[in-house]
Amino acid sequence: MKEKVWACMSGLIELVALQPRGSFPALPVEFTALEVKTTGLRPGRVIELAAVRFRSDGQVAAEFSSVINPGPGISPGWEWAHGVARGELDRAPAFGSMLGPVLDLCRGSVIVAHELPSVGEFLSAELARAGVRLPTLPGVSVKGSLKAAIRLPNYRLGTVAHAFGVEGLVSQSALSSARVTARVVSLLIGVHGLAFVTPPRIPALPRYAAGGSPLVRAMIPASGGGWMAEAVERVPTDPALAGAVDQAYLDLLAAAVGDQHISSDETWSLAALAAEAGLSDEVVRSLHANFVSALRSVAESDGVVTDAEMRELSQVAKALQAEDVLVGLRPAKDGHEVVRVLVLGASAQADEMRARVLDGNMRLAKKLTASVTHLVHDATVPPDEPRLKRAIELGADVLDLETAAVALGLVEAGTTPAPATAVLPPVVSQSGPRRTNVMPSQPHAMFPSHSGRQTPLRTQSTGVLVLGRLMMALGLLVMFIVVVAMFGGSPLGAGILGAAIGLAFLLCGWLVAEEGQRSRGRKPFATSS
């Protein structure tokens, strides 16, 4: 199935790997995040298209979004998931008339998409219907890059956004998803140090005039919250899934379940989409049973199954006809405190901590409430951050990353050097017991990651920096000699060849020098103040 997906999009997208150990810096490159909303899993039509042009530092240059009319009489499909009604489609422009503005954003950039195979396949089909052929574009599969950089229970966009601290952006619209994807890519490059394995080859794109005005819809906040939404984030990806359609169906199922209630309309819509995509009843039943079983495991993992959790599990199991999976499960309250962790910080280590909480038997909080038991922060959080003091007042343990890794059982005591700490006086909480809160007095060291390797640090030797600058100087010298020689009457062909050689030295030197300075946070030509 995966091979078929790539065959369908092979003429449009050439995969470019963005990995922790890449050799070609991504900082000088600009990107365009693409996202689509469709009528079905496969086959299906694009009914909303969004593009976000951004730099690797996260700065957004331009955006585009529009509802797309696939033609009269075509149903929007799973309206409960994407929120696009047939009435909106009637007022929207056709795909071909919006191609010009989208290509203008893509020009000179690398395409990124969270689900690149799926997005590429749908766009290839729409381009074929419009009779348009485009050159092959370099593209990054964000999910693939994430899997190489950080371990999560699953890599759905909502889970990734939570793990990377990107909150308040995910909604039903394609533009919202494209914005989250853009933000995640900028964090993968700027914070986690990912780079290209091979340099992207960016072709020239044709220009098309816009054939109408885009129909931009309002941002609709994603529904959800409560235990079920948290549980869905902690459900691991099933390694036995056979293909992309199975995974897409499971992701849609998770979205339906995550809003705390799966209606009969949603259940029937899921069944229709599965049948349209060619999934057999047996496969669907297996996916449902495995998903409910995973939810049960999440409920039992912290030692507490409350009445409310039991009710939500039973409702989902009944809707999915998987009630037998819950046989023997009973609400149980053994007095064990549920560990709820809020992680503050913008470092790679903070992202790693959020990922490890999601992947463990704890609950990752999105905001500070009285139910938070631990507030964990990194060195990027200022000491006067109001939530630090408020957490103490609420009775939560306030810990730096390294101390928290031991306190939460993520590493054994003594396996990492203990940072110097300043112990604050105990504060009497109005809603809980007295606790001693530990605050860091100096930046923490990195704690081990899931795979046993450390989060990559972007460091380069002074020798690399010097080499880059020498190459740049040599390139400028060659180009100067070529200019002088051309004025002296040298042949045009020799001048062009010399200029190309000089430019090659100049660009290669820039890349090498830029890599050498990247960890210092300034460009190769920056001067110290």
Short mmCIF file of C-alpha atoms in Angstrom, two decimals:
data_model
loop_
_atom_site.label_atom_id
_atom_site.label_comp_id
_atom_site.label_asym_id
_atom_site.label_seq_id
_atom_site.Cartn_x
_atom_site.Cartn_y
_atom_site.Cartn_z
CA MET A 1 0.00 0.00 0.00
CA LYS A 2 2.81 2.43 0.89
CA GLU A 3 4.54 1.79 -2.44
CA LYS A 4 1.29 2.55 -4.26
CA VAL A 5 0.98 5.87 -2.43
CA TRP A 6 4.45 6.95 -3.41
CA ALA A 7 3.90 5.81 -6.99
CA CYS A 8 0.84 8.05 -7.20
CA MET A 9 2.78 11.10 -6.01
CA SER A 10 6.19 10.27 -7.46
CA GLY A 11 5.72 12.73 -10.34
CA LEU A 12 4.89 15.62 -8.01
CA ILE A 13 6.98 15.16 -4.85
CA GLU A 14 10.56 14.02 -4.33
CA LEU A 15 11.11 13.07 -0.70
CA VAL A 16 13.89 15.01 1.03
CA ALA A 17 14.87 13.64 4.43
CA LEU A 18 15.15 16.07 7.35
CA GLN A 19 17.01 14.15 10.06
CA PRO A 20 18.93 14.74 13.31
CA ARG A 21 22.18 13.71 11.63
CA GLY A 22 21.68 15.55 8.35
CA SER A 23 24.71 17.18 6.75
CA PHE A 24 23.07 20.10 4.89
CA PRO A 25 21.74 22.93 7.08
CA ALA A 26 18.07 23.80 6.66
CA LEU A 27 18.38 27.27 8.19
CA PRO A 28 18.90 29.14 4.87
CA VAL A 29 15.91 27.38 3.26
CA GLU A 30 12.31 28.59 3.11
CA PHE A 31 9.38 26.20 3.34
CA THR A 32 5.72 26.00 2.43
CA ALA A 33 3.41 23.91 4.60
CA LEU A 34 0.50 22.42 2.67
CA GLU A 35 -2.68 20.94 4.11
CA VAL A 36 -5.91 19.69 2.54
CA LYS A 37 -9.34 18.65 3.76
CA THR A 38 -11.02 15.99 1.66
CA THR A 39 -14.33 14.22 1.12
CA GLY A 40 -12.94 10.78 1.98
CA LEU A 41 -9.97 8.60 2.76
CA ARG A 42 -9.49 7.29 -0.79
CA PRO A 43 -10.73 8.04 -3.32
CA GLY A 44 -11.80 11.56 -2.46
CA ARG A 45 -11.76 15.18 -3.54
CA VAL A 46 -10.03 18.21 -2.06
CA ILE A 47 -12.58 20.60 -0.51
CA GLU A 48 -10.18 22.90 1.35
CA LEU A 49 -6.60 23.88 0.57
CA ALA A 50 -4.17 25.86 2.73
CA ALA A 51 -0.54 26.94 2.35
CA VAL A 52 1.77 28.70 4.82
CA ARG A 53 5.11 30.10 3.57
CA PHE A 54 7.62 30.38 6.42
CA ARG A 55 11.30 30.57 7.26
CA SER A 56 13.14 28.00 9.33
CA ASP A 57 13.18 30.41 12.28
CA GLY A 58 9.38 30.22 12.36
CA GLN A 59 8.64 33.63 10.82
CA VAL A 60 5.59 33.38 8.53
CA ALA A 61 5.93 35.24 5.22
CA ALA A 62 2.45 34.65 3.75
CA GLU A 63 -0.61 32.42 4.00
CA PHE A 64 -3.37 31.20 1.71
CA SER A 65 -6.51 29.21 2.35
CA SER A 66 -9.76 28.58 0.56
CA VAL A 67 -12.65 26.18 0.49
CA ILE A 68 -12.59 24.35 -2.86
CA ASN A 69 -15.66 23.41 -4.92
CA PRO A 70 -15.13 19.87 -6.28
CA GLY A 71 -18.14 20.16 -8.57
CA PRO A 72 -21.92 20.06 -8.32
CA GLY A 73 -23.53 17.18 -6.50
CA ILE A 74 -20.37 15.97 -4.71
CA SER A 75 -20.96 15.42 -1.01
CA PRO A 76 -18.51 17.01 1.43
CA GLY A 77 -18.28 13.65 3.19
CA TRP A 78 -17.29 13.65 6.87
CA GLU A 79 -18.67 17.10 7.73
CA TRP A 80 -18.45 16.36 11.47
CA ALA A 81 -14.66 16.12 11.12
CA HIS A 82 -13.77 19.01 8.79
CA GLY A 83 -16.81 21.27 9.28
CA VAL A 84 -17.30 22.08 5.57
CA ALA A 85 -20.95 22.02 4.43
CA ARG A 86 -22.24 21.60 0.89
CA GLY A 87 -23.53 25.18 0.94
CA GLU A 88 -19.98 26.47 1.39
CA LEU A 89 -18.77 24.34 -1.52
CA ASP A 90 -21.39 25.94 -3.79
CA ARG A 91 -19.93 29.39 -3.07
CA ALA A 92 -16.28 28.30 -3.34
CA PRO A 93 -13.92 28.51 -6.35
CA ALA A 94 -12.68 25.46 -8.25
CA PHE A 95 -9.24 23.96 -7.56
CA GLY A 96 -7.74 25.16 -10.84
CA SER A 97 -8.70 28.78 -10.23
CA MET A 98 -6.79 28.79 -6.91
CA LEU A 99 -3.66 27.08 -8.25
CA GLY A 100 -1.87 30.37 -9.05
CA PRO A 101 -1.81 31.82 -5.51
CA VAL A 102 -0.73 28.47 -4.04
CA LEU A 103 2.15 28.06 -6.51
CA ASP A 104 3.24 31.63 -5.77
CA LEU A 105 3.74 30.63 -2.14
CA CYS A 106 5.50 27.38 -3.08
CA ARG A 107 7.91 29.03 -5.52
CA GLY A 108 11.53 28.73 -4.36
CA SER A 109 10.68 26.70 -1.27
CA VAL A 110 10.63 23.15 0.04
CA ILE A 111 7.16 21.63 0.50
CA VAL A 112 6.32 20.21 3.92
CA ALA A 113 3.23 18.33 5.04
CA HIS A 114 2.49 16.34 8.15
CA GLU A 115 1.09 13.47 6.07
CA LEU A 116 3.08 14.08 2.89
CA PRO A 117 2.05 10.88 1.05
CA SER A 118 -1.64 11.59 1.57
CA VAL A 119 -1.44 15.30 0.72
CA GLY A 120 0.71 14.58 -2.33
CA GLU A 121 -1.68 11.92 -3.59
CA PHE A 122 -4.76 14.14 -3.34
CA LEU A 123 -2.98 17.12 -4.95
CA SER A 124 -1.65 14.93 -7.78
CA ALA A 125 -5.19 13.75 -8.52
CA GLU A 126 -6.57 17.31 -8.55
CA LEU A 127 -3.76 18.53 -10.82
CA ALA A 128 -4.49 15.68 -13.23
CA ARG A 129 -8.19 16.63 -13.32
CA ALA A 130 -7.19 20.24 -14.04
CA GLY A 131 -4.84 19.12 -16.82
CA VAL A 132 -1.79 20.67 -15.12
CA ARG A 133 1.69 19.15 -15.04
CA LEU A 134 4.24 20.50 -12.60
CA PRO A 135 7.95 19.78 -12.17
CA THR A 136 8.94 17.51 -9.30
CA LEU A 137 9.02 19.44 -6.03
CA PRO A 138 11.20 18.60 -3.01
CA GLY A 139 9.10 17.68 0.01
CA VAL A 140 9.56 16.75 3.67
CA SER A 141 7.34 14.23 5.42
CA VAL A 142 7.06 15.86 8.83
CA LYS A 143 5.81 12.69 10.49
CA GLY A 144 8.89 10.83 9.24
CA SER A 145 11.20 13.54 10.59
CA LEU A 146 9.42 13.47 13.94
CA LYS A 147 9.87 9.71 14.26
CA ALA A 148 13.61 10.17 13.80
CA ALA A 149 13.84 13.02 16.31
CA ILE A 150 11.57 12.16 19.23
CA ARG A 151 9.59 9.21 20.53
CA LEU A 152 5.83 9.69 20.99
CA PRO A 153 2.99 7.22 21.54
CA ASN A 154 1.58 8.34 18.19
CA TYR A 155 2.34 11.08 15.68
CA ARG A 156 -1.09 12.57 15.03
CA LEU A 157 -0.86 16.34 14.65
CA GLY A 158 -2.73 17.06 17.88
CA THR A 159 -0.38 14.82 19.87
CA VAL A 160 2.67 16.42 18.27
CA ALA A 161 1.38 19.92 18.97
CA HIS A 162 0.88 19.04 22.65
CA ALA A 163 4.33 17.46 22.94
CA PHE A 164 6.00 20.52 21.37
CA GLY A 165 4.03 23.00 23.45
CA VAL A 166 2.17 24.37 20.41
CA GLU A 167 -1.23 25.10 21.91
CA GLY A 168 -4.33 26.94 20.79
CA LEU A 169 -3.77 26.38 17.06
CA VAL A 170 -5.30 23.03 16.16
CA SER A 171 -8.83 23.29 14.77
CA GLN A 172 -10.90 21.77 12.00
CA SER A 173 -9.58 24.07 9.27
CA ALA A 174 -6.78 23.24 6.84
CA LEU A 175 -5.09 26.58 7.59
CA SER A 176 -4.90 25.75 11.29
CA SER A 177 -3.23 22.41 10.55
CA ALA A 178 -0.79 24.06 8.12
CA ARG A 179 0.16 26.61 10.77
CA VAL A 180 0.84 23.88 13.33
CA THR A 181 2.93 21.97 10.78
CA ALA A 182 4.96 25.09 10.01
CA ARG A 183 5.58 25.71 13.70
CA VAL A 184 6.64 22.10 14.30
CA VAL A 185 9.09 22.18 11.36
CA SER A 186 10.68 25.40 12.64
CA LEU A 187 11.13 23.77 16.07
CA LEU A 188 12.62 20.61 14.55
CA ILE A 189 15.20 22.77 12.76
CA GLY A 190 15.87 25.56 15.23
CA VAL A 191 15.54 23.66 18.54
CA HIS A 192 16.22 20.01 17.70
CA GLY A 193 18.91 20.71 15.10
CA LEU A 194 17.53 18.69 12.18
CA ALA A 195 19.17 19.14 8.78
CA PHE A 196 18.79 17.76 5.26
CA VAL A 197 20.41 14.44 4.43
CA THR A 198 20.75 15.60 0.82
CA PRO A 199 20.39 19.16 -0.50
CA PRO A 200 16.92 19.88 -1.94
CA ARG A 201 16.67 20.68 -5.64
CA ILE A 202 14.10 23.43 -6.08
CA PRO A 203 12.73 23.80 -9.64
CA ALA A 204 11.16 26.82 -11.31
CA LEU A 205 7.36 26.82 -11.21
CA PRO A 206 4.96 28.14 -13.86
CA ARG A 207 2.73 31.10 -13.11
CA TYR A 208 -1.04 30.97 -13.22
CA ALA A 209 -3.44 33.85 -12.76
CA ALA A 210 -6.06 33.50 -10.05
CA GLY A 211 -9.46 32.67 -11.52
CA GLY A 212 -11.53 33.98 -8.62
CA SER A 213 -11.54 34.98 -4.99
CA PRO A 214 -10.74 32.47 -2.24
CA LEU A 215 -13.45 31.52 0.24
CA VAL A 216 -11.78 31.64 3.66
CA ARG A 217 -13.74 30.09 6.49
CA ALA A 218 -13.56 30.97 10.15
CA MET A 219 -11.31 29.05 12.51
CA ILE A 220 -13.48 26.52 14.37
CA PRO A 221 -11.84 25.42 17.63
CA ALA A 222 -11.41 21.68 17.85
CA SER A 223 -13.77 20.07 20.30
CA GLY A 224 -12.43 17.81 23.00
CA GLY A 225 -11.01 17.89 26.47
CA GLY A 226 -11.27 15.73 29.53
CA TRP A 227 -9.98 12.26 30.08
CA MET A 228 -10.88 10.79 26.69
CA ALA A 229 -8.97 13.49 24.77
CA GLU A 230 -5.92 12.84 26.97
CA ALA A 231 -6.27 9.08 26.56
CA VAL A 232 -6.40 9.31 22.76
CA GLU A 233 -3.07 11.16 22.78
CA ARG A 234 -1.53 8.30 24.76
CA VAL A 235 -2.81 5.49 22.52
CA PRO A 236 0.25 4.08 20.72
CA THR A 237 0.41 3.60 16.98
CA ASP A 238 -0.47 0.02 16.08
CA PRO A 239 2.67 -1.52 14.48
CA ALA A 240 0.49 -4.17 12.80
CA LEU A 241 -1.31 -1.64 10.58
CA ALA A 242 -0.93 -2.80 7.00
CA GLY A 243 -1.15 0.45 5.06
CA ALA A 244 -1.71 4.18 4.87
CA VAL A 245 -5.51 3.88 4.55
CA ASP A 246 -5.69 1.83 7.76
CA GLN A 247 -3.66 4.47 9.58
CA ALA A 248 -5.75 7.30 8.11
CA TYR A 249 -8.93 5.57 9.28
CA LEU A 250 -7.49 5.07 12.76
CA ASP A 251 -6.48 8.74 12.94
CA LEU A 252 -10.02 9.76 11.97
CA LEU A 253 -11.43 7.37 14.56
CA ALA A 254 -9.20 8.94 17.22
CA ALA A 255 -10.48 12.40 16.25
CA ALA A 256 -14.08 11.22 16.56
CA VAL A 257 -13.48 9.62 19.95
CA GLY A 258 -11.35 12.45 21.33
CA ASP A 259 -14.27 14.87 21.58
CA GLN A 260 -15.64 12.76 24.48
CA HIS A 261 -18.66 11.56 22.54
CA ILE A 262 -18.95 9.55 19.34
CA SER A 263 -22.41 9.94 17.89
CA SER A 264 -24.38 7.51 15.75
CA ASP A 265 -23.92 9.87 12.77
CA GLU A 266 -20.17 9.73 13.24
CA THR A 267 -20.27 5.94 13.49
CA TRP A 268 -22.26 5.57 10.27
CA SER A 269 -20.00 8.10 8.52
CA LEU A 270 -16.92 6.13 9.59
CA ALA A 271 -18.45 2.92 8.24
CA ALA A 272 -19.24 4.57 4.90
CA LEU A 273 -15.74 6.03 4.58
CA ALA A 274 -14.16 2.66 5.39
CA ALA A 275 -16.24 0.91 2.75
CA GLU A 276 -15.46 3.59 0.16
CA ALA A 277 -11.74 3.23 0.90
CA GLY A 278 -11.91 -0.55 0.43
CA LEU A 279 -11.54 -1.61 4.07
CA SER A 280 -13.36 -4.85 4.79
CA ASP A 281 -15.74 -5.29 7.73
CA GLU A 282 -13.22 -7.66 9.31
CA VAL A 283 -10.45 -5.08 9.12
CA VAL A 284 -12.69 -2.37 10.57
CA ARG A 285 -13.80 -4.60 13.45
CA SER A 286 -10.16 -5.39 14.20
CA LEU A 287 -9.20 -1.71 14.17
CA HIS A 288 -12.08 -0.90 16.51
CA ALA A 289 -11.26 -3.71 18.94
CA ASN A 290 -7.55 -2.83 19.04
CA PHE A 291 -8.33 0.84 19.58
CA VAL A 292 -10.73 0.20 22.47
CA SER A 293 -8.23 -2.26 23.96
CA ALA A 294 -5.55 0.44 23.82
CA LEU A 295 -7.89 2.90 25.53
CA ARG A 296 -8.51 0.33 28.27
CA SER A 297 -4.77 -0.09 28.77
CA VAL A 298 -4.38 3.69 29.11
CA ALA A 299 -7.18 3.78 31.69
CA GLU A 300 -5.58 1.01 33.75
CA SER A 301 -1.99 2.24 33.43
CA ASP A 302 -2.13 4.74 36.30
CA GLY A 303 -3.82 2.30 38.67
CA VAL A 304 -7.09 4.25 38.78
CA VAL A 305 -10.23 3.66 36.70
CA THR A 306 -12.84 6.16 37.81
CA ASP A 307 -16.58 6.00 37.27
CA ALA A 308 -16.34 8.80 34.69
CA GLU A 309 -13.59 6.99 32.77
CA MET A 310 -15.63 3.82 32.83
CA ARG A 311 -18.67 5.61 31.43
CA GLU A 312 -16.67 7.16 28.59
CA LEU A 313 -14.98 3.85 27.75
CA SER A 314 -18.30 2.01 27.75
CA GLN A 315 -19.91 4.59 25.47
CA VAL A 316 -17.08 4.38 22.94
CA ALA A 317 -16.96 0.58 23.06
CA LYS A 318 -20.72 0.36 22.47
CA ALA A 319 -20.60 2.78 19.53
CA LEU A 320 -17.77 0.79 17.94
CA GLN A 321 -19.36 -2.59 18.71
CA ALA A 322 -16.35 -3.64 20.76
CA GLU A 323 -18.00 -4.04 24.17
CA ASP A 324 -16.42 -7.46 24.71
CA VAL A 325 -13.02 -5.77 25.02
CA LEU A 326 -14.12 -4.24 28.34
CA VAL A 327 -15.22 -7.52 29.91
CA GLY A 328 -13.86 -7.71 33.46
CA LEU A 329 -13.07 -4.00 33.71
CA ARG A 330 -14.52 -2.37 36.81
CA PRO A 331 -14.11 1.11 38.29
CA ALA A 332 -11.46 1.00 40.99
CA LYS A 333 -10.16 3.74 43.23
CA ASP A 334 -7.23 2.53 45.27
CA GLY A 335 -6.19 5.90 46.63
CA HIS A 336 -3.33 6.22 44.15
CA GLU A 337 -2.78 9.84 43.16
CA VAL A 338 -3.00 10.51 39.43
CA VAL A 339 0.23 12.20 38.31
CA ARG A 340 -0.54 15.18 36.08
CA VAL A 341 2.48 17.05 34.74
CA LEU A 342 2.68 20.50 33.17
CA VAL A 343 5.96 21.14 31.32
CA LEU A 344 7.06 24.70 30.56
CA GLY A 345 9.95 25.56 28.27
CA ALA A 346 11.06 25.93 24.67
CA SER A 347 14.15 23.69 24.65
CA ALA A 348 14.62 20.29 23.05
CA GLN A 349 14.85 18.83 26.54
CA ALA A 350 11.45 20.28 27.46
CA ASP A 351 9.96 18.70 24.32
CA GLU A 352 11.59 15.42 25.29
CA MET A 353 10.10 15.62 28.79
CA ARG A 354 6.60 16.23 27.39
CA ALA A 355 7.05 13.27 25.04
CA ARG A 356 8.17 11.00 27.88
CA VAL A 357 5.22 11.98 30.05
CA LEU A 358 2.85 11.21 27.16
CA ASP A 359 4.58 7.88 26.62
CA GLY A 360 4.47 6.93 30.31
CA ASN A 361 1.82 6.27 32.93
CA MET A 362 1.23 9.95 33.59
CA ARG A 363 -1.00 12.66 32.22
CA LEU A 364 0.39 15.68 30.38
CA ALA A 365 -1.45 18.86 31.29
CA LYS A 366 -2.03 21.67 28.80
CA LYS A 367 -2.54 24.40 31.38
CA LEU A 368 -2.07 24.99 35.09
CA THR A 369 -5.04 23.84 37.16
CA ALA A 370 -5.52 22.52 40.69
CA SER A 371 -5.22 18.96 39.35
CA VAL A 372 -1.58 19.46 38.26
CA THR A 373 0.74 17.58 40.63
CA HIS A 374 4.07 18.57 39.06
CA LEU A 375 5.16 21.69 37.19
CA VAL A 376 8.41 21.04 35.33
CA HIS A 377 10.38 23.79 33.62
CA ASP A 378 13.63 24.30 31.77
CA ALA A 379 16.19 27.10 31.82
CA THR A 380 14.27 29.13 29.20
CA VAL A 381 11.51 29.84 31.73
CA PRO A 382 12.28 33.07 33.66
CA PRO A 383 12.25 32.93 37.48
CA ASP A 384 9.40 35.48 37.60
CA GLU A 385 7.08 33.33 35.44
CA PRO A 386 3.72 33.71 37.28
CA ARG A 387 2.81 30.05 36.87
CA LEU A 388 5.78 28.96 39.00
CA LYS A 389 4.48 30.84 42.03
CA ARG A 390 0.88 29.87 41.31
CA ALA A 391 1.81 26.18 41.08
CA ILE A 392 3.37 26.36 44.55
CA GLU A 393 0.20 27.96 45.89
CA LEU A 394 -1.81 25.09 44.39
CA GLY A 395 0.40 22.53 46.11
CA ALA A 396 2.22 21.25 43.02
CA ASP A 397 5.87 20.22 43.03
CA VAL A 398 7.90 22.73 40.99
CA LEU A 399 10.96 21.02 39.55
CA ASP A 400 13.68 21.59 37.00
CA LEU A 401 13.96 19.02 34.20
CA GLU A 402 16.73 16.94 35.69
CA THR A 403 15.18 16.71 39.15
CA ALA A 404 11.82 15.90 37.61
CA ALA A 405 13.28 13.08 35.53
CA VAL A 406 14.27 11.33 38.78
CA ALA A 407 11.16 12.32 40.77
CA LEU A 408 8.83 11.01 38.05
CA GLY A 409 10.74 7.75 37.68
CA LEU A 410 11.98 8.47 34.16
CA VAL A 411 15.59 7.84 35.22
CA GLU A 412 17.06 6.19 38.30
CA ALA A 413 18.48 8.36 41.02
CA GLY A 414 22.22 8.78 40.62
CA THR A 415 22.27 8.19 36.87
CA THR A 416 22.42 11.92 36.10
CA PRO A 417 24.38 14.62 37.90
CA ALA A 418 22.20 16.47 40.37
CA PRO A 419 22.12 20.22 39.70
CA ALA A 420 22.60 22.76 42.43
CA THR A 421 19.21 23.72 43.81
CA ALA A 422 17.70 26.33 46.01
CA VAL A 423 14.97 25.06 48.32
CA LEU A 424 12.11 27.50 48.82
CA PRO A 425 10.22 27.59 52.10
CA PRO A 426 7.18 25.30 52.13
CA VAL A 427 3.99 27.06 51.08
CA VAL A 428 0.67 26.14 52.57
CA SER A 429 -1.64 25.28 49.67
CA GLN A 430 -5.27 26.26 49.94
CA SER A 431 -6.25 23.10 48.10
CA GLY A 432 -3.74 20.50 49.24
CA PRO A 433 -0.95 19.50 51.63
CA ARG A 434 2.29 21.28 52.34
CA ARG A 435 5.08 20.46 49.91
CA THR A 436 8.72 21.40 49.60
CA ASN A 437 9.30 22.94 46.19
CA VAL A 438 12.65 22.78 44.46
CA MET A 439 13.75 25.50 42.07
CA PRO A 440 16.95 25.37 39.97
CA SER A 441 19.71 27.86 40.61
CA GLN A 442 21.57 27.01 37.40
CA PRO A 443 20.78 25.45 34.01
CA HIS A 444 20.17 21.72 34.08
CA ALA A 445 22.06 19.03 32.20
CA MET A 446 20.39 16.89 29.59
CA PHE A 447 18.72 13.66 30.70
CA PRO A 448 18.81 10.50 28.58
CA SER A 449 16.28 10.15 25.80
CA HIS A 450 14.14 7.10 24.99
CA SER A 451 16.61 5.64 22.57
CA GLY A 452 19.57 6.01 24.91
CA ARG A 453 21.06 8.80 22.84
CA GLN A 454 21.18 12.44 23.80
CA THR A 455 19.20 15.14 22.07
CA PRO A 456 21.46 16.46 19.29
CA LEU A 457 23.46 19.59 20.11
CA ARG A 458 24.33 21.97 17.29
CA THR A 459 28.06 22.43 17.82
CA GLN A 460 30.82 22.84 15.28
CA SER A 461 34.55 23.23 15.74
CA THR A 462 36.45 26.44 15.12
CA GLY A 463 38.26 24.64 12.29
CA VAL A 464 35.01 24.18 10.38
CA LEU A 465 34.21 27.89 10.73
CA VAL A 466 37.66 28.92 9.52
CA LEU A 467 37.44 26.52 6.58
CA GLY A 468 34.09 27.98 5.54
CA ARG A 469 35.37 31.54 5.63
CA LEU A 470 38.49 30.59 3.65
CA MET A 471 36.31 28.99 0.98
CA MET A 472 34.16 32.13 0.80
CA ALA A 473 37.26 34.32 0.48
CA LEU A 474 38.62 32.08 -2.27
CA GLY A 475 35.31 32.27 -4.13
CA LEU A 476 35.32 36.09 -3.96
CA LEU A 477 38.94 36.15 -5.16
CA VAL A 478 38.16 33.91 -8.15
CA MET A 479 35.17 36.04 -9.13
CA PHE A 480 37.28 39.22 -8.84
CA ILE A 481 39.95 37.70 -11.12
CA VAL A 482 37.26 36.69 -13.63
CA VAL A 483 35.84 40.23 -13.74
CA VAL A 484 39.30 41.72 -14.30
CA ALA A 485 40.05 39.13 -17.01
CA MET A 486 36.77 39.83 -18.81
CA PHE A 487 37.58 43.53 -18.97
CA GLY A 488 40.95 42.52 -20.38
CA GLY A 489 39.33 40.70 -23.29
CA SER A 490 39.24 37.07 -22.09
CA PRO A 491 36.83 34.72 -23.97
CA LEU A 492 33.22 34.70 -22.73
CA GLY A 493 33.17 30.91 -22.21
CA ALA A 494 36.20 31.00 -19.94
CA GLY A 495 34.66 33.88 -17.98
CA ILE A 496 31.42 31.98 -17.40
CA LEU A 497 33.31 28.88 -16.24
CA GLY A 498 35.45 30.89 -13.86
CA ALA A 499 32.43 32.70 -12.43
CA ALA A 500 30.67 29.37 -11.84
CA ILE A 501 33.71 28.03 -9.97
CA GLY A 502 33.91 31.15 -7.83
CA LEU A 503 30.21 31.06 -7.05
CA ALA A 504 30.46 27.38 -6.06
CA PHE A 505 33.27 28.14 -3.61
CA LEU A 506 31.31 31.09 -2.23
CA LEU A 507 28.09 29.12 -1.64
CA CYS A 508 29.84 26.05 -0.22
CA GLY A 509 31.85 28.27 2.09
CA TRP A 510 28.66 29.99 3.23
CA LEU A 511 27.03 26.65 4.11
CA VAL A 512 30.09 25.41 6.01
CA ALA A 513 30.55 28.70 7.90
CA GLU A 514 26.84 28.93 8.66
CA GLU A 515 26.93 25.45 10.16
CA GLY A 516 29.92 26.45 12.27
CA GLN A 517 28.12 29.47 13.67
CA ARG A 518 24.68 27.94 14.05
CA SER A 519 25.14 26.92 17.70
CA ARG A 520 26.28 30.46 18.53
CA GLY A 521 23.01 31.92 17.29
CA ARG A 522 24.40 34.34 14.64
CA LYS A 523 25.07 34.34 10.91
CA PRO A 524 28.56 33.89 9.38
CA PHE A 525 28.93 37.60 8.69
CA ALA A 526 27.63 38.71 12.11
CA THR A 527 30.01 40.75 14.25
CA SER A 528 30.30 40.75 17.99
CA SER A 529 28.96 43.79 19.75
#
